[in-house]
Structures are given as C-alpha cells and as structure tokens.
Amino acid sequence: QVGSVRDLLGLIGIQARYSAAEAFPEGLRVPLEEAILSFLYDHAVAEPAVQRGRDDEASSLLLYASEILAGQIFPDHIFPGTGQTGTWHRERGEQAAMAWLRTRAAGGFAAWDSGCTFAEVIAALVHLVELVGSDDLFEMATAVLDKTLYSLALNSFKGSFGSTHGVAEVPELLHGMLDATSGISRLMWGAGAFNSETTGY
C-alpha cells in the first residue's frame, strides 16, 4: 500500500464531503467505505520514511491525515487491519500528526522547498484544515499551511517555484510550469499553470 495513501486521502475527502448528498451514487457507498476501513494504517511504514529518502517526507503526514479523518468518519467501526475502532485510529493519528507538524513548524522540511513534497503536504494540510474535528490540530495545521504557502509564494516567480530544492523531479527541471506546485500557484495567485500534478488542490 506504500504510495497509495495519497489516493486514499482523496477517497476519504470524497466520503467526508459528499457521501451524505442525495445525488451520491449508491453503488459507490459500500466499496468506498470498505476501501477506507480495510486500508492498513501502518505507522511502521510511515515513520522511517524521512530516513529512507527526503522525497518520502510527505508520506507520513498523508497517512496520519488519512487515519485521523477515517477514524473521525467511522468512530465505532472496527478497522480490520488493527482490530481497533475508528476512535482509536483518530487519536493515534492526531498524536502522530501533531508531532510531525510541531517539528516542521519549528525547523522546516528535510526536503526544503521541494515542489513534490510541498504539493503532497499541502493536500494533507488542506484536508485537515477543512475537515478535522480537533481545534488544536486545526490551528497547528493552519499554521504550517500558512508557512508552506508563504515559502512557496516567496520563492516563486510568475508561477515558477524557483528556489533551491531539497528534492527535485525531472518534469520541474524541464520547465517551471511542470512543477507539482504550479497549479497551486495558479489557484492561489493567478500565476502558474494547471498540469497533471493535481495533488495539492
């Protein structure tokens, strides 16, 4: 399941935002719930991520945000991967996410100013800010989101994220408009371009 947590967060966002709507497709309700509940929210995979490679730094926060919101949506359900309730998962995720956020708020990112990292971190933070039930976590996620967007704005020129990067991917080296954050810049400030990297917005 490594690498699929980004998609999981998107599914959880769909569940949280739209599943109560009358127009929501009935055929998707059960498969969506099963996908969220059956995911293995494995902190043993996420926690050493930064040590394996700085480009994996965002994976931990994506996992923690997914676990928090899944537990929040299904507080009394048993998650097959652990045999624990959603409430247990929410509480565990909140503790891990707060530690992650405090570290980045105080010292920044190991993969500094990296478009690929920023896009995934922003995706996780936006979900937390919009959907999380904890006031403390909301405030911390908001602070780190503000800091991340400020860094993106400060180091961009006409929508191109132009600072040094702790991690870089090939597309952004070819053209600034292919950076994973370019679409975020377009949404936030009207400069940049929408591209195939839609993680953060």
CSV table of C-alpha atoms in Angstrom, one decimal:
chain,number,residue,atom,x,y,z
A,1,GLN,CA,0.0,0.0,0.0
A,2,VAL,CA,3.0,2.3,0.0
A,3,GLY,CA,2.4,5.1,-2.5
A,4,SER,CA,-1.4,4.7,-2.4
A,5,VAL,CA,-2.1,6.8,0.7
A,6,ARG,CA,-2.4,9.9,-1.5
A,7,ASP,CA,-5.3,8.3,-3.4
A,8,LEU,CA,-6.7,7.1,0.0
A,9,LEU,CA,-6.8,10.7,1.3
A,10,GLY,CA,-8.7,11.7,-1.8
A,11,LEU,CA,-11.3,8.9,-1.3
A,12,ILE,CA,-11.7,9.9,2.4
A,13,GLY,CA,-12.2,13.5,1.3
A,14,ILE,CA,-15.0,12.4,-1.1
A,15,GLN,CA,-16.5,10.3,1.7
A,16,ALA,CA,-16.4,13.3,4.2
A,17,ARG,CA,-17.6,15.9,1.8
A,18,TYR,CA,-20.2,14.2,-0.5
A,19,SER,CA,-21.4,10.8,0.8
A,20,ALA,CA,-24.4,12.4,2.6
A,21,ALA,CA,-25.7,14.1,-0.5
A,22,GLU,CA,-28.8,12.6,-2.1
A,23,ALA,CA,-27.1,12.6,-5.5
A,24,PHE,CA,-24.1,10.5,-4.3
A,25,PRO,CA,-24.1,7.2,-6.3
A,26,GLU,CA,-25.4,4.4,-4.2
A,27,GLY,CA,-23.2,1.9,-5.9
A,28,LEU,CA,-20.1,3.6,-4.5
A,29,ARG,CA,-21.1,3.8,-0.9
A,30,VAL,CA,-20.1,0.3,0.2
A,31,PRO,CA,-16.9,0.0,-1.9
A,32,LEU,CA,-15.8,3.4,-0.7
A,33,GLU,CA,-16.4,2.5,2.9
A,34,GLU,CA,-14.7,-0.8,2.5
A,35,ALA,CA,-11.6,0.8,0.9
A,36,ILE,CA,-11.3,3.3,3.8
A,37,LEU,CA,-11.8,0.7,6.5
A,38,SER,CA,-9.6,-2.0,5.1
A,39,PHE,CA,-6.5,0.2,4.4
A,40,LEU,CA,-3.6,-0.8,6.6
A,41,TYR,CA,-2.7,2.4,8.5
A,42,ASP,CA,0.8,1.3,9.2
A,43,HIS,CA,2.9,3.8,11.1
A,44,ALA,CA,5.9,1.4,10.9
A,45,VAL,CA,5.9,2.2,7.2
A,46,ALA,CA,5.4,5.9,7.6
A,47,GLU,CA,7.7,6.8,10.4
A,48,PRO,CA,11.1,5.8,8.9
A,49,ALA,CA,10.1,7.5,5.6
A,50,VAL,CA,12.3,10.5,6.1
A,51,GLN,CA,15.3,8.3,6.8
A,52,ARG,CA,14.7,6.3,3.7
A,53,GLY,CA,14.6,9.4,1.5
A,54,ARG,CA,13.7,13.0,1.8
A,55,ASP,CA,11.3,12.7,-1.1
A,56,ASP,CA,9.1,10.5,1.1
A,57,GLU,CA,8.8,13.1,3.9
A,58,ALA,CA,5.2,14.0,3.0
A,59,SER,CA,4.1,10.3,3.1
A,60,SER,CA,3.9,10.3,6.9
A,61,LEU,CA,1.6,13.3,7.0
A,62,LEU,CA,-0.6,11.9,4.3
A,63,LEU,CA,-1.0,8.7,6.3
A,64,TYR,CA,-1.7,10.5,9.6
A,65,ALA,CA,-4.3,12.8,8.0
A,66,SER,CA,-6.0,9.8,6.4
A,67,GLU,CA,-6.1,7.9,9.6
A,68,ILE,CA,-7.5,10.9,11.6
A,69,LEU,CA,-10.3,11.5,9.1
A,70,ALA,CA,-11.1,7.9,8.6
A,71,GLY,CA,-11.4,7.4,12.3
A,72,GLN,CA,-13.4,10.6,12.6
A,73,ILE,CA,-15.9,9.4,9.9
A,74,PHE,CA,-16.2,5.8,11.3
A,75,PRO,CA,-15.6,6.2,15.1
A,76,ASP,CA,-17.4,3.0,16.1
A,77,HIS,CA,-16.3,0.8,13.2
A,78,ILE,CA,-13.7,-1.9,13.6
A,79,PHE,CA,-10.7,-1.4,11.2
A,80,PRO,CA,-9.7,-5.0,10.0
A,81,GLY,CA,-6.0,-4.1,9.8
A,82,THR,CA,-5.7,-3.5,13.5
A,83,GLY,CA,-8.9,-4.7,15.1
A,84,GLN,CA,-9.2,-1.3,16.7
A,85,THR,CA,-12.1,1.3,16.5
A,86,GLY,CA,-12.1,4.4,14.4
A,87,THR,CA,-11.9,6.5,17.6
A,88,TRP,CA,-8.6,4.7,18.5
A,89,HIS,CA,-7.2,5.4,15.0
A,90,ARG,CA,-8.3,9.0,15.2
A,91,GLU,CA,-6.5,9.5,18.5
A,92,ARG,CA,-3.3,7.8,17.3
A,93,GLY,CA,-3.3,9.7,14.1
A,94,GLU,CA,-3.8,13.0,15.9
A,95,GLN,CA,-0.8,12.4,18.2
A,96,ALA,CA,1.4,11.5,15.3
A,97,ALA,CA,0.3,14.4,13.2
A,98,MET,CA,0.8,16.9,16.0
A,99,ALA,CA,4.4,15.7,16.5
A,100,TRP,CA,5.0,15.9,12.7
A,101,LEU,CA,3.5,19.4,12.5
A,102,ARG,CA,5.4,20.7,15.5
A,103,THR,CA,8.7,19.5,14.0
A,104,ARG,CA,8.1,21.2,10.7
A,105,ALA,CA,6.7,24.4,12.3
A,106,ALA,CA,9.9,24.7,14.3
A,107,GLY,CA,12.5,23.6,11.8
A,108,GLY,CA,11.1,23.3,8.3
A,109,PHE,CA,11.3,20.4,6.0
A,110,ALA,CA,14.2,18.0,5.3
A,111,ALA,CA,13.2,18.2,1.6
A,112,TRP,CA,13.2,22.0,1.7
A,113,ASP,CA,11.3,24.0,-0.9
A,114,SER,CA,10.6,20.8,-3.0
A,115,GLY,CA,7.6,21.0,-5.2
A,116,CYS,CA,6.8,17.3,-5.0
A,117,THR,CA,6.9,17.4,-1.2
A,118,PHE,CA,5.0,20.7,-0.9
A,119,ALA,CA,2.2,19.5,-3.2
A,120,GLU,CA,1.5,16.5,-1.0
A,121,VAL,CA,2.0,18.3,2.3
A,122,ILE,CA,-0.5,21.0,1.1
A,123,ALA,CA,-3.0,18.3,0.1
A,124,ALA,CA,-2.8,16.7,3.6
A,125,LEU,CA,-3.0,20.1,5.4
A,126,VAL,CA,-6.0,21.3,3.4
A,127,HIS,CA,-7.9,18.2,4.3
A,128,LEU,CA,-7.0,18.7,7.9
A,129,VAL,CA,-7.9,22.3,8.0
A,130,GLU,CA,-11.2,21.7,6.3
A,131,LEU,CA,-12.3,18.5,7.9
A,132,VAL,CA,-10.6,17.8,11.2
A,133,GLY,CA,-12.6,18.0,14.4
A,134,SER,CA,-9.8,18.9,16.8
A,135,ASP,CA,-9.3,22.6,17.4
A,136,ASP,CA,-5.7,22.1,18.4
A,137,LEU,CA,-4.9,20.2,15.3
A,138,PHE,CA,-6.8,22.6,13.1
A,139,GLU,CA,-4.7,25.5,14.5
A,140,MET,CA,-1.4,23.7,14.0
A,141,ALA,CA,-2.3,22.5,10.5
A,142,THR,CA,-3.4,26.1,9.6
A,143,ALA,CA,0.0,27.5,10.9
A,144,VAL,CA,2.0,25.0,8.9
A,145,LEU,CA,-0.1,25.5,5.8
A,146,ASP,CA,0.4,29.3,6.1
A,147,LYS,CA,4.2,28.8,6.5
A,148,THR,CA,4.3,26.4,3.5
A,149,LEU,CA,2.3,28.7,1.2
A,150,TYR,CA,4.3,31.7,2.3
A,151,SER,CA,7.5,29.9,1.3
A,152,LEU,CA,6.0,28.9,-2.0
A,153,ALA,CA,5.0,32.5,-2.7
A,154,LEU,CA,8.3,34.0,-1.6
A,155,ASN,CA,10.4,31.7,-3.8
A,156,SER,CA,8.2,31.8,-6.9
A,157,PHE,CA,8.4,34.0,-10.0
A,158,LYS,CA,5.4,34.2,-12.3
A,159,GLY,CA,4.2,30.8,-11.1
A,160,SER,CA,7.6,29.0,-11.3
A,161,PHE,CA,8.9,27.7,-8.0
A,162,GLY,CA,12.5,28.9,-8.4
A,163,SER,CA,14.4,28.3,-5.2
A,164,THR,CA,16.9,25.5,-4.4
A,165,HIS,CA,15.1,22.2,-3.8
A,166,GLY,CA,15.9,19.5,-1.3
A,167,VAL,CA,14.4,17.1,-3.8
A,168,ALA,CA,13.6,17.7,-7.4
A,169,GLU,CA,11.8,15.7,-10.1
A,170,VAL,CA,12.5,15.6,-13.8
A,171,PRO,CA,9.4,17.5,-15.1
A,172,GLU,CA,10.1,20.6,-13.0
A,173,LEU,CA,13.7,20.6,-14.2
A,174,LEU,CA,12.4,20.8,-17.8
A,175,HIS,CA,10.0,23.7,-17.2
A,176,GLY,CA,8.7,25.6,-14.2
A,177,MET,CA,5.1,25.2,-15.3
A,178,LEU,CA,5.5,21.4,-14.9
A,179,ASP,CA,6.4,21.7,-11.2
A,180,ALA,CA,3.9,20.0,-8.8
A,181,THR,CA,3.1,23.3,-7.2
A,182,SER,CA,2.4,25.2,-10.4
A,183,GLY,CA,-1.3,24.6,-10.2
A,184,ILE,CA,-1.4,25.6,-6.6
A,185,SER,CA,0.2,28.9,-7.5
A,186,ARG,CA,-2.4,29.3,-10.3
A,187,LEU,CA,-5.2,28.9,-7.8
A,188,MET,CA,-3.7,31.0,-5.1
A,189,TRP,CA,-2.2,33.9,-7.0
A,190,GLY,CA,-3.3,33.5,-10.7
A,191,ALA,CA,0.3,32.8,-11.8
A,192,GLY,CA,1.4,29.3,-12.9
A,193,ALA,CA,-0.3,26.6,-14.9
A,194,PHE,CA,-2.6,23.7,-14.3
A,195,ASN,CA,-0.8,20.4,-15.1
A,196,SER,CA,-1.0,16.7,-14.4
A,197,GLU,CA,0.1,17.2,-10.8
A,198,THR,CA,-3.2,17.9,-9.0
A,199,THR,CA,-2.3,16.5,-5.6
A,200,GLY,CA,-2.3,19.8,-3.7
A,201,TYR,CA,-5.5,21.3,-4.9
